[in-house]
Amino acid sequence: MAVKVYGPTYASPKRVLVLLIEKEIEFETVDVDIFKGVHKDPEFLKLQPFGTLPVIQDGDYTLYESRAIIRYYAEKYKHQGTDLLGKTIEERGLVEQWLEVEAQNFHPPIFNLVINVLFAPLLGAPSDPKVIQESDEKLGKVLDIYEERLSKTKYLAGDFFSLADLSHLAFGHYLVNQTGRGHLVRDRKHVSAWWDDISSRPSWKKVLQLYKYPV
Amino acid sequence: MAVKVYGPTYASPKRVLVLLIEKEIEFETVDVDIFKGVHKDPEFLKLQPFGTLPVIQDGDYTLYESRAIIRYYAEKYKHQGTDLLGKTIEERGLVEQWLEVEAQNFHPPIFNLVINVLFAPLLGAPSDPKVIQESDEKLGKVLDIYEERLSKTKYLAGDFFSLADLSHLAFGHYLVNQTGRGHLVRDRKHVSAWWDDISSRPSWKKVLQLYKYPV
């Protein structure tokens, strides 16, 4: 039975889609129009009480939070498709460390930029220039640390592509291509080469081809 | 060789300490005085380039980000001490889901409250009343969802104590005991019973007894 993924056009669900393609897992998608508020409907809240995307249904099993979903499938199908967890428990530890860095350090400023630079004007909502400035500064500092790390290892957790790198694709695309902030990546030699590497994977190209971003 | 844990008095490192006690893993601690800025010293930044706590050293292996560290040891010593990952891969998926909920939904508002209600006055810095109000509202909504969940299962991921519950202890202590917001827990019957259950575990009592919070 195919895995059902809710909300494929949005960024966080794309984290799940690219994982499923890397792991060669069959899936189908269900559109959720957050501009119409469908994610706050009682039916949707039964699946995901916080009213956020993505959610997956796999037979009777329902799971939400994109980084939980990618861990679940990476583990369940460890020996199918691309191995994304490292070969040893110590490598997995570093995958987890950099996945947390993505969630705690990279994601909040780029999420704020996407909201304030792209979504606010579209929705006629005000942008907050202070948040934009702080987010730009924070992202610059975070990417300085990435630059140092990626001068030593090809990928974040080591010399292997992992969940930690994959988790950057969905909002990295916004950073490089949609928010006018490509220079934050391009000005850093190793970050730039890493981005070209991970964003040219066939799995990611397929996601972009199948599911356009809403903005 | 004992695991070396940096910064035991602070909240996030306590997430690691309680895990190590549950897993019966020997450890020693290294004090880091963030009030003196030691976490921004070049020596410390070699261990943790983002300048945050905790970090662990285990022989030659260095790891940071508290939720990565607790996953690493829960997995490495799966059959020693308390099993905190669930019995099946589907249970582990739910542990990961609720661990992400803790990180993405519970942690940001309580962290903001700790900074604005406890640390700001201590450091002579201004508190932001808007942030305090928004954090209180957000926490209330999050705990409403916890109340619903805990009316059906004894713990967050199911009827077993897991990493997801354990991860709430360090900042839950601030919420209930230090920020004057115990009512957010006590007004919710199932959340209140859950908090009493998890915070009375011998492992957590031992952490509180050995390492006082700085505030």
XYZ file of N, CA, C and O in Angstrom, chain A residues 1-172:
688
model
N 0.840 -1.200 0.000
C 0.000 0.000 0.000
C 0.881 1.258 0.000
O 1.852 1.336 0.743
N 0.530 2.197 -0.852
C 1.356 3.406 -0.969
C 1.187 4.300 0.265
O 0.108 4.364 0.851
N 2.266 4.966 0.638
C 2.224 5.948 1.728
C 1.501 7.197 1.230
O 1.804 7.707 0.144
N 0.550 7.685 2.036
C -0.194 8.885 1.671
C 0.465 10.097 2.335
O 0.601 10.135 3.552
N 0.887 11.077 1.531
C 1.565 12.267 2.058
C 0.667 13.485 1.839
O 0.284 13.778 0.704
N 0.359 14.185 2.922
C -0.502 15.371 2.837
C 0.305 16.643 2.578
O 1.321 16.875 3.239
N -0.177 17.447 1.614
C 0.361 18.806 1.419
C 1.635 18.897 0.598
O 2.535 19.678 0.955
N 1.750 18.155 -0.537
C 3.040 18.027 -1.246
C 3.612 19.315 -1.811
O 4.814 19.380 -2.078
N 2.798 20.361 -1.990
C 3.362 21.577 -2.594
C 4.192 22.374 -1.583
O 5.078 23.121 -1.972
N 3.933 22.203 -0.292
C 4.615 23.015 0.723
C 5.999 22.464 1.048
O 6.322 21.317 0.720
N 6.791 23.300 1.723
C 8.209 22.974 1.904
C 8.426 21.772 2.834
O 9.124 20.820 2.462
N 7.837 21.787 4.038
C 8.138 20.699 4.990
C 7.734 19.320 4.453
O 8.482 18.354 4.626
N 6.573 19.196 3.786
C 6.246 17.892 3.198
C 7.261 17.449 2.138
O 7.461 16.247 1.934
N 7.921 18.407 1.486
C 8.934 18.029 0.489
C 10.119 17.310 1.137
O 10.809 16.526 0.496
N 10.375 17.608 2.421
C 11.401 16.879 3.173
C 11.060 15.367 3.170
O 11.945 14.527 3.052
N 9.775 15.076 3.314
C 9.318 13.673 3.311
C 9.362 13.092 1.903
O 9.824 11.954 1.695
N 8.902 13.853 0.905
C 8.837 13.339 -0.464
C 10.214 12.946 -0.985
O 10.382 11.872 -1.572
N 11.214 13.804 -0.753
C 12.547 13.495 -1.270
C 13.118 12.259 -0.567
O 13.810 11.430 -1.180
N 12.785 12.106 0.715
C 13.207 10.907 1.452
C 12.573 9.651 0.854
O 13.243 8.637 0.628
N 11.280 9.701 0.582
C 10.582 8.519 0.052
C 11.154 8.123 -1.314
O 11.289 6.928 -1.615
N 11.523 9.124 -2.124
C 12.122 8.808 -3.427
C 13.510 8.191 -3.235
O 13.836 7.178 -3.845
N 14.319 8.766 -2.335
C 15.647 8.184 -2.060
C 15.533 6.737 -1.569
O 16.372 5.903 -1.869
N 14.490 6.458 -0.803
C 14.317 5.108 -0.235
C 13.476 4.202 -1.134
O 13.134 3.076 -0.740
N 13.101 4.696 -2.305
C 12.332 3.892 -3.276
C 11.048 3.352 -2.670
O 10.702 2.178 -2.805
N 10.342 4.236 -1.964
C 9.074 3.858 -1.331
C 7.934 4.495 -2.130
O 7.969 5.695 -2.431
N 6.926 3.680 -2.444
C 5.799 4.165 -3.233
C 4.929 5.114 -2.406
O 4.686 4.845 -1.227
N 4.491 6.191 -3.013
C 3.626 7.123 -2.273
C 2.592 7.746 -3.197
O 2.724 7.708 -4.423
N 1.555 8.289 -2.562
C 0.593 9.127 -3.275
C 0.421 10.386 -2.448
O 0.823 10.422 -1.282
N -0.148 11.437 -3.033
C -0.247 12.702 -2.303
C -1.690 13.179 -2.200
O -2.531 12.823 -3.013
N -1.950 13.945 -1.143
C -3.269 14.536 -0.915
C -3.068 16.046 -0.783
O -2.314 16.491 0.087
N -3.699 16.809 -1.629
C -3.543 18.272 -1.562
C -4.217 18.839 -0.314
O -5.289 18.386 0.090
N -3.559 19.817 0.292
C -4.120 20.547 1.444
C -3.884 22.028 1.152
O -2.730 22.450 1.037
N -4.936 22.799 1.012
C -4.760 24.216 0.664
C -4.758 25.069 1.930
O -5.811 25.418 2.464
N -3.550 25.400 2.422
C -3.499 26.160 3.680
C -3.966 27.595 3.471
O -4.346 28.261 4.424
N -3.963 28.069 2.228
C -4.483 29.423 1.975
C -6.002 29.459 2.190
O -6.571 30.505 2.447
N -6.644 28.290 2.084
C -8.080 28.204 2.385
C -8.325 27.713 3.815
O -9.469 27.452 4.209
N -7.252 27.490 4.575
C -7.388 27.107 5.973
C -7.768 25.645 6.214
O -8.206 25.283 7.309
N -7.565 24.810 5.195
C -7.958 23.395 5.316
C -7.217 22.691 6.468
O -7.753 21.770 7.089
N -5.981 23.172 6.780
C -5.186 22.554 7.850
C -5.759 22.848 9.238
O -5.277 22.307 10.228
N -6.768 23.721 9.324
C -7.410 23.992 10.615
C -8.817 23.383 10.681
O -9.548 23.604 11.659
N -9.220 22.639 9.662
C -10.522 21.945 9.672
C -10.515 20.807 10.691
O -9.481 20.144 10.860
N -11.670 20.559 11.336
C -11.734 19.469 12.320
C -11.265 18.125 11.758
O -10.568 17.380 12.457
N -11.584 17.844 10.517
C -11.162 16.559 9.918
C -9.642 16.452 9.873
O -9.069 15.406 10.172
N -8.988 17.563 9.499
C -7.528 17.545 9.423
C -6.913 17.486 10.825
O -5.924 16.770 11.050
N -7.527 18.206 11.769
C -6.983 18.219 13.138
C -7.062 16.855 13.812
O -6.330 16.585 14.766
N -7.960 15.991 13.312
C -7.986 14.610 13.825
C -6.697 13.873 13.466
O -6.221 13.019 14.206
N -6.164 14.214 12.300
C -4.906 13.587 11.856
C -3.701 14.268 12.509
O -2.738 13.613 12.884
N -3.753 15.614 12.565
C -2.597 16.386 13.043
C -3.124 17.495 13.954
O -3.509 18.565 13.474
N -3.187 17.268 15.274
C -3.857 18.204 16.178
C -3.240 19.598 16.212
O -3.913 20.550 16.620
N -1.962 19.730 15.809
C -1.339 21.053 15.820
C -1.667 21.844 14.547
O -1.312 23.017 14.434
N -2.313 21.167 13.572
C -2.710 21.875 12.352
C -1.542 22.270 11.471
O -1.558 23.343 10.858
N -0.511 21.430 11.425
C 0.632 21.739 10.551
C 0.898 20.570 9.600
O 0.435 19.443 9.825
N 1.652 20.866 8.564
C 2.027 19.858 7.564
C 3.465 19.437 7.792
O 4.239 20.215 8.335
N 3.851 18.236 7.373
C 3.063 17.186 6.741
C 2.461 16.208 7.747
O 2.778 16.261 8.941
N 1.614 15.349 7.250
C 1.182 14.127 7.935
C 1.312 13.024 6.910
O 1.130 13.271 5.721
N 1.600 11.820 7.382
C 1.535 10.667 6.469
C 0.569 9.641 7.052
O 0.359 9.568 8.276
N -0.048 8.883 6.149
C -0.820 7.702 6.544
C -0.268 6.516 5.775
O -0.079 6.587 4.554
N -0.011 5.452 6.504
C 0.590 4.261 5.921
C -0.226 3.090 6.470
O 0.054 2.583 7.553
N -1.284 2.693 5.722
C -2.238 1.745 6.291
C -2.901 2.397 7.495
O -3.393 3.521 7.405
N -2.847 1.717 8.643
C -3.452 2.252 9.865
C -2.552 3.230 10.618
O -2.937 3.764 11.657
N -1.341 3.367 10.154
C -0.335 4.131 10.900
C -0.300 5.576 10.425
O -0.139 5.848 9.236
N -0.462 6.507 11.367
C -0.411 7.938 11.059
C 0.780 8.545 11.784
O 1.019 8.234 12.951
N 1.517 9.400 11.102
C 2.683 10.028 11.734
C 2.821 11.460 11.227
O 2.577 11.741 10.054
N 3.182 12.371 12.138
C 3.447 13.741 11.708
C 4.801 14.213 12.219
O 5.478 13.458 12.896
N 5.136 15.457 11.879
C 6.468 16.046 12.087
C 7.440 15.448 11.057
O 7.855 14.297 11.160
N 7.833 16.303 10.108
C 8.609 15.808 8.960
C 9.897 15.087 9.363
O 10.240 14.058 8.780
N 10.595 15.612 10.384
C 11.874 14.978 10.742
C 11.674 13.652 11.475
O 12.571 12.807 11.495
N 10.516 13.464 12.097
C 10.190 12.160 12.674
C 9.871 11.166 11.551
O 10.290 10.008 11.587
N 9.144 11.638 10.545
C 8.759 10.767 9.430
C 9.994 10.304 8.649
O 10.118 9.119 8.315
N 10.931 11.219 8.393
C 12.111 10.800 7.617
C 12.979 9.837 8.426
O 13.558 8.904 7.871
N 13.048 10.025 9.740
C 13.799 9.064 10.557
C 13.132 7.688 10.514
O 13.801 6.662 10.427
N 11.809 7.686 10.616
C 11.058 6.421 10.641
C 11.314 5.605 9.371
O 11.656 4.419 9.437
N 11.185 6.227 8.201
C 11.365 5.468 6.961
C 12.828 5.144 6.688
O 13.142 4.101 6.114
N 13.735 6.040 7.097
C 15.163 5.755 6.896
C 15.568 4.516 7.686
O 16.393 3.708 7.246
N 14.954 4.344 8.862
C 15.243 3.198 9.739
C 14.503 1.949 9.263
O 15.079 0.865 9.169
N 13.225 2.109 8.949
C 12.396 0.952 8.565
C 12.917 0.297 7.286
O 12.888 -0.919 7.156
N 13.372 1.122 6.344
C 13.884 0.594 5.068
C 15.379 0.858 4.967
O 15.870 1.301 3.936
N 16.084 0.557 6.044
C 17.518 0.863 6.088
C 18.268 0.266 4.892
O 19.187 0.882 4.359
N 17.877 -0.936 4.473
C 18.633 -1.617 3.420
C 17.970 -1.515 2.050
O 18.197 -2.339 1.187
N 17.111 -0.507 1.895
C 16.484 -0.275 0.582
C 16.790 1.163 0.157
O 16.710 2.078 0.970
N 17.132 1.350 -1.112
C 17.455 2.709 -1.581
C 18.726 3.222 -0.921
O 19.579 2.436 -0.489
N 18.853 4.540 -0.839
C 20.055 5.165 -0.268
C 20.066 5.009 1.251
O 19.076 5.317 1.906
N 21.199 4.542 1.797
C 21.323 4.504 3.266
C 21.626 5.925 3.748
O 22.604 6.534 3.328
N 20.785 6.444 4.627
C 20.889 7.849 5.038
C 21.224 8.025 6.508
O 21.118 9.133 7.052
N 21.616 6.926 7.176
C 21.814 6.989 8.627
C 23.268 6.760 9.040
O 23.577 6.792 10.226
N 24.165 6.538 8.071
C 25.549 6.218 8.424
C 25.712 4.728 8.701
O 24.740 4.011 8.893
N 26.972 4.287 8.715
C 27.244 2.850 8.834
C 27.349 2.392 10.282
O 27.094 1.243 10.608
N 27.766 3.277 11.171
C 27.942 2.905 12.572
C 27.031 3.761 13.446
O 26.477 4.763 12.996
N 26.934 3.354 14.689
C 26.108 4.105 15.632
C 26.723 5.490 15.903
O 26.002 6.462 16.169
N 28.044 5.592 15.777
C 28.704 6.887 15.958
C 28.406 7.805 14.763
O 28.202 9.008 14.929
N 28.379 7.242 13.565
C 27.989 8.053 12.401
C 26.537 8.500 12.537
O 26.206 9.646 12.267
N 25.681 7.600 12.980
C 24.274 7.980 13.181
C 24.168 9.122 14.194
O 23.353 10.022 14.034
N 24.989 9.069 15.240
C 24.996 10.161 16.231
C 25.274 11.506 15.570
O 24.609 12.504 15.855
N 26.244 11.518 14.653
C 26.577 12.773 13.962
C 25.468 13.184 12.994
O 25.220 14.376 12.798
N 24.804 12.202 12.388
C 23.636 12.517 11.548
C 22.583 13.212 12.412
O 22.018 14.246 12.027
N 22.337 12.656 13.604
C 21.341 13.255 14.510
C 21.764 14.653 14.943
O 20.936 15.569 15.035
N 23.056 14.824 15.230
C 23.552 16.138 15.644
C 23.271 17.190 14.563
O 22.729 18.264 14.837
N 23.611 16.875 13.326
C 23.452 17.864 12.243
C 21.997 18.029 11.827
O 21.598 19.077 11.326
N 21.204 16.994 12.057
C 19.762 17.123 11.819
C 19.160 18.078 12.856
O 18.278 18.889 12.547
N 19.655 18.018 14.078
C 19.221 18.964 15.116
C 19.721 20.382 14.804
O 19.008 21.350 15.037
N 20.953 20.480 14.296
C 21.469 21.796 13.912
C 20.563 22.401 12.830
O 20.214 23.581 12.884
N 20.165 21.580 11.874
C 19.243 22.070 10.823
C 17.959 22.586 11.463
O 17.480 23.683 11.162
N 17.390 21.782 12.364
C 16.096 22.132 12.967
C 16.200 23.349 13.890
O 15.295 24.189 13.916
N 17.277 23.441 14.644
C 17.371 24.466 15.689
C 18.079 25.739 15.228
O 17.843 26.810 15.791
N 18.990 25.641 14.253
C 19.808 26.795 13.875
C 19.548 27.288 12.451
O 19.496 28.486 12.224
N 19.438 26.356 11.514
C 19.225 26.751 10.121
C 17.751 27.081 9.871
O 17.424 28.087 9.243
N 16.866 26.237 10.349
C 15.447 26.384 9.997
C 14.785 27.670 10.518
O 14.106 28.356 9.734
N 14.924 28.027 11.797
C 14.170 29.202 12.274
C 14.431 30.479 11.470
O 13.465 31.127 11.049
N 15.698 30.860 11.174
C 15.854 32.106 10.394
C 15.346 31.990 8.958
O 14.751 32.950 8.454
N 15.556 30.850 8.300
C 15.077 30.790 6.907
C 13.541 30.719 6.892
O 12.891 31.316 6.027
N 12.950 30.067 7.878
C 11.483 30.052 7.977
C 10.959 31.486 8.148
O 10.013 31.901 7.470
N 11.583 32.251 9.038
C 11.162 33.647 9.242
C 11.307 34.477 7.971
O 10.469 35.335 7.691
N 12.366 34.214 7.215
C 12.557 34.950 5.958
C 11.471 34.591 4.947
O 10.928 35.461 4.259
N 11.156 33.301 4.861
C 10.117 32.869 3.916
C 8.785 33.527 4.265
O 8.082 34.048 3.401
N 8.460 33.531 5.547
C 7.204 34.149 5.983
C 7.198 35.649 5.682
O 6.254 36.173 5.097
N 8.273 36.339 6.061
C 8.277 37.802 5.958
C 8.570 38.333 4.557
O 8.067 39.383 4.171
N 9.386 37.603 3.802
C 9.774 38.091 2.469
C 8.805 37.595 1.392
O 8.475 38.328 0.469
N 8.351 36.344 1.517
C 7.521 35.775 0.443
C 6.031 35.738 0.755
O 5.209 36.138 -0.062
N 5.670 35.204 1.948
C 4.252 34.981 2.228
C 3.514 36.252 2.656
O 2.378 36.461 2.257
N 4.154 37.091 3.476
C 3.464 38.277 3.988
C 2.934 39.176 2.855
O 1.746 39.518 2.843
N 3.785 39.541 1.871
C 3.280 40.400 0.791
C 2.121 39.734 0.031
O 1.148 40.386 -0.328
N 2.231 38.429 -0.164
C 1.203 37.683 -0.893
C -0.136 37.717 -0.164
O -1.211 37.737 -0.774
N -0.065 37.693 1.175
C -1.285 37.661 1.989
C -1.708 39.060 2.429
O -2.666 39.217 3.190
N -0.979 40.063 1.959
C -1.299 41.434 2.372
C -1.025 41.691 3.846
O -1.603 42.582 4.457
N -0.144 40.867 4.429
C 0.216 41.030 5.846
C 1.503 41.847 5.942
O 2.291 41.879 4.995
N 1.738 42.514 7.096
C 2.962 43.310 7.208
C 4.203 42.429 7.373
O 4.138 41.366 7.990
N 5.320 42.864 6.796
C 6.610 42.210 7.036
C 7.293 42.932 8.184
O 7.101 44.126 8.360
N 8.111 42.212 8.926
C 8.811 42.816 10.059
C 10.291 43.000 9.690
O 11.051 42.019 9.660
N 10.710 44.229 9.413
C 12.102 44.446 8.975
C 13.133 44.008 10.015
O 14.218 43.561 9.665
N 12.761 44.120 11.308
C 13.703 43.711 12.365
C 13.931 42.188 12.307
O 15.062 41.714 12.430
N 12.843 41.436 12.114
C 12.961 39.980 12.011
C 13.790 39.611 10.783
O 14.634 38.709 10.828
N 13.563 40.316 9.680
C 14.323 40.038 8.458
C 15.825 40.273 8.687
O 16.651 39.425 8.354
N 16.146 41.397 9.316
C 17.566 41.700 9.550
C 18.220 40.683 10.484
O 19.306 40.167 10.220
N 17.514 40.363 11.579
C 18.070 39.383 12.532
C 18.234 38.012 11.881
O 19.193 37.296 12.156
N 17.279 37.640 11.037
C 17.345 36.325 10.389
C 18.511 36.257 9.411
O 19.214 35.241 9.340
N 18.713 37.340 8.660
C 19.853 37.377 7.739
C 21.171 37.232 8.506
O 22.050 36.473 8.099
N 21.280 37.954 9.613
C 22.519 37.896 10.398
C 22.735 36.499 10.982
O 23.819 35.946 10.959
N 21.640 35.930 11.511
C 21.755 34.609 12.122
C 22.144 33.562 11.073
O 23.023 32.733 11.311
N 21.492 33.621 9.907
C 21.812 32.655 8.846
C 23.271 32.768 8.416
O 23.937 31.746 8.183
N 23.772 33.996 8.328
C 25.174 34.197 7.949
C 26.116 33.511 8.932
O 27.053 32.810 8.537
N 25.825 33.678 10.214
C 26.680 33.050 11.240
C 26.598 31.521 11.182
O 27.595 30.821 11.335
N 25.390 31.020 11.003
C 25.206 29.559 10.917
C 25.976 29.018 9.712
O 26.694 28.016 9.811
N 25.874 29.703 8.577
C 26.540 29.215 7.362
C 28.057 29.360 7.444
O 28.792 28.606 6.796
N 28.548 30.288 8.264
C 29.998 30.334 8.520
C 30.465 29.038 9.180
O 31.543 28.526 8.868
N 29.663 28.532 10.091
C 30.025 27.282 10.774
C 29.910 26.101 9.799
O 30.752 25.204 9.795
N 28.899 26.129 8.945
C 28.785 25.099 7.903
C 30.028 25.131 6.997
O 30.553 24.086 6.611
N 30.462 26.341 6.625
C 31.611 26.481 5.728
C 32.845 25.810 6.341
O 33.557 25.072 5.661
N 33.062 26.064 7.612
C 34.189 25.455 8.330
C 34.043 23.925 8.340
O 34.982 23.199 8.027
N 32.864 23.452 8.674
C 32.626 22.008 8.708
C 32.835 21.375 7.326
O 33.494 20.343 7.189
N 32.243 22.001 6.288
C 32.286 21.417 4.950
C 33.643 21.588 4.266
O 33.886 21.031 3.195
N 34.568 22.330 4.920
C 35.944 22.369 4.420
C 36.686 21.109 4.864
O 37.765 20.810 4.360
N 36.083 20.377 5.816
C 36.749 19.165 6.343
C 36.090 17.875 5.890
O 36.740 16.840 5.776
N 34.749 17.911 5.727
C 34.026 16.706 5.303
C 33.131 17.086 4.130
O 32.681 18.226 4.022
N 32.855 16.119 3.267
C 32.087 16.420 2.050
C 30.635 16.763 2.371
O 30.014 17.588 1.711
N 30.090 16.076 3.385
C 28.708 16.334 3.817
C 28.717 16.692 5.299
O 29.757 16.583 5.963
N 27.572 17.052 5.827
C 27.554 17.566 7.198
C 27.985 16.533 8.237
O 28.767 16.825 9.136
N 27.470 15.320 8.134
C 27.770 14.318 9.164
C 29.063 13.555 8.890
O 29.507 12.765 9.727
N 29.669 13.776 7.716
C 30.892 13.059 7.360
C 30.980 12.960 5.846
O 30.364 13.764 5.138
N 31.693 11.959 5.344
C 31.840 11.858 3.888
C 30.731 11.031 3.253
O 30.975 10.288 2.296
N 29.539 11.109 3.804
C 28.382 10.384 3.238
C 27.151 11.274 3.300
O 26.939 11.997 4.272
N 26.354 11.232 2.235
C 25.084 11.961 2.179
C 24.125 11.325 3.191
O 24.015 10.111 3.257
N 23.460 12.160 3.980
C 22.601 11.605 5.046
C 21.329 12.420 5.212
O 21.131 13.447 4.556
N 20.492 11.969 6.121
C 19.280 12.698 6.495
C 19.568 14.162 6.818
O 18.742 15.032 6.569
N 20.749 14.424 7.398
C 21.080 15.787 7.811
C 21.174 16.716 6.602
O 20.679 17.846 6.631
N 21.810 16.241 5.519
C 21.892 17.053 4.308
C 20.509 17.159 3.655
O 20.053 18.253 3.314
N 19.876 16.017 3.510
C 18.552 15.957 2.859
C 17.562 16.915 3.496
O 16.746 17.542 2.806
N 17.646 17.065 4.811
C 16.680 17.890 5.531
C 16.810 19.377 5.183
O 15.903 20.159 5.466
N 17.939 19.767 4.565
C 18.130 21.171 4.179
C 17.506 21.527 2.827
O 17.426 22.716 2.483
N 17.139 20.527 2.033
C 16.739 20.804 0.648
C 15.511 21.703 0.543
O 15.502 22.670 -0.221
N 14.463 21.383 1.304
C 13.169 22.054 1.102
C 13.248 23.555 1.369
O 12.732 24.358 0.581
N 13.887 23.962 2.466
C 13.998 25.395 2.744
C 15.272 25.993 2.141
O 15.342 27.193 1.901
N 16.280 25.152 1.872
C 17.462 25.611 1.142
C 17.075 26.127 -0.237
O 17.636 27.116 -0.726
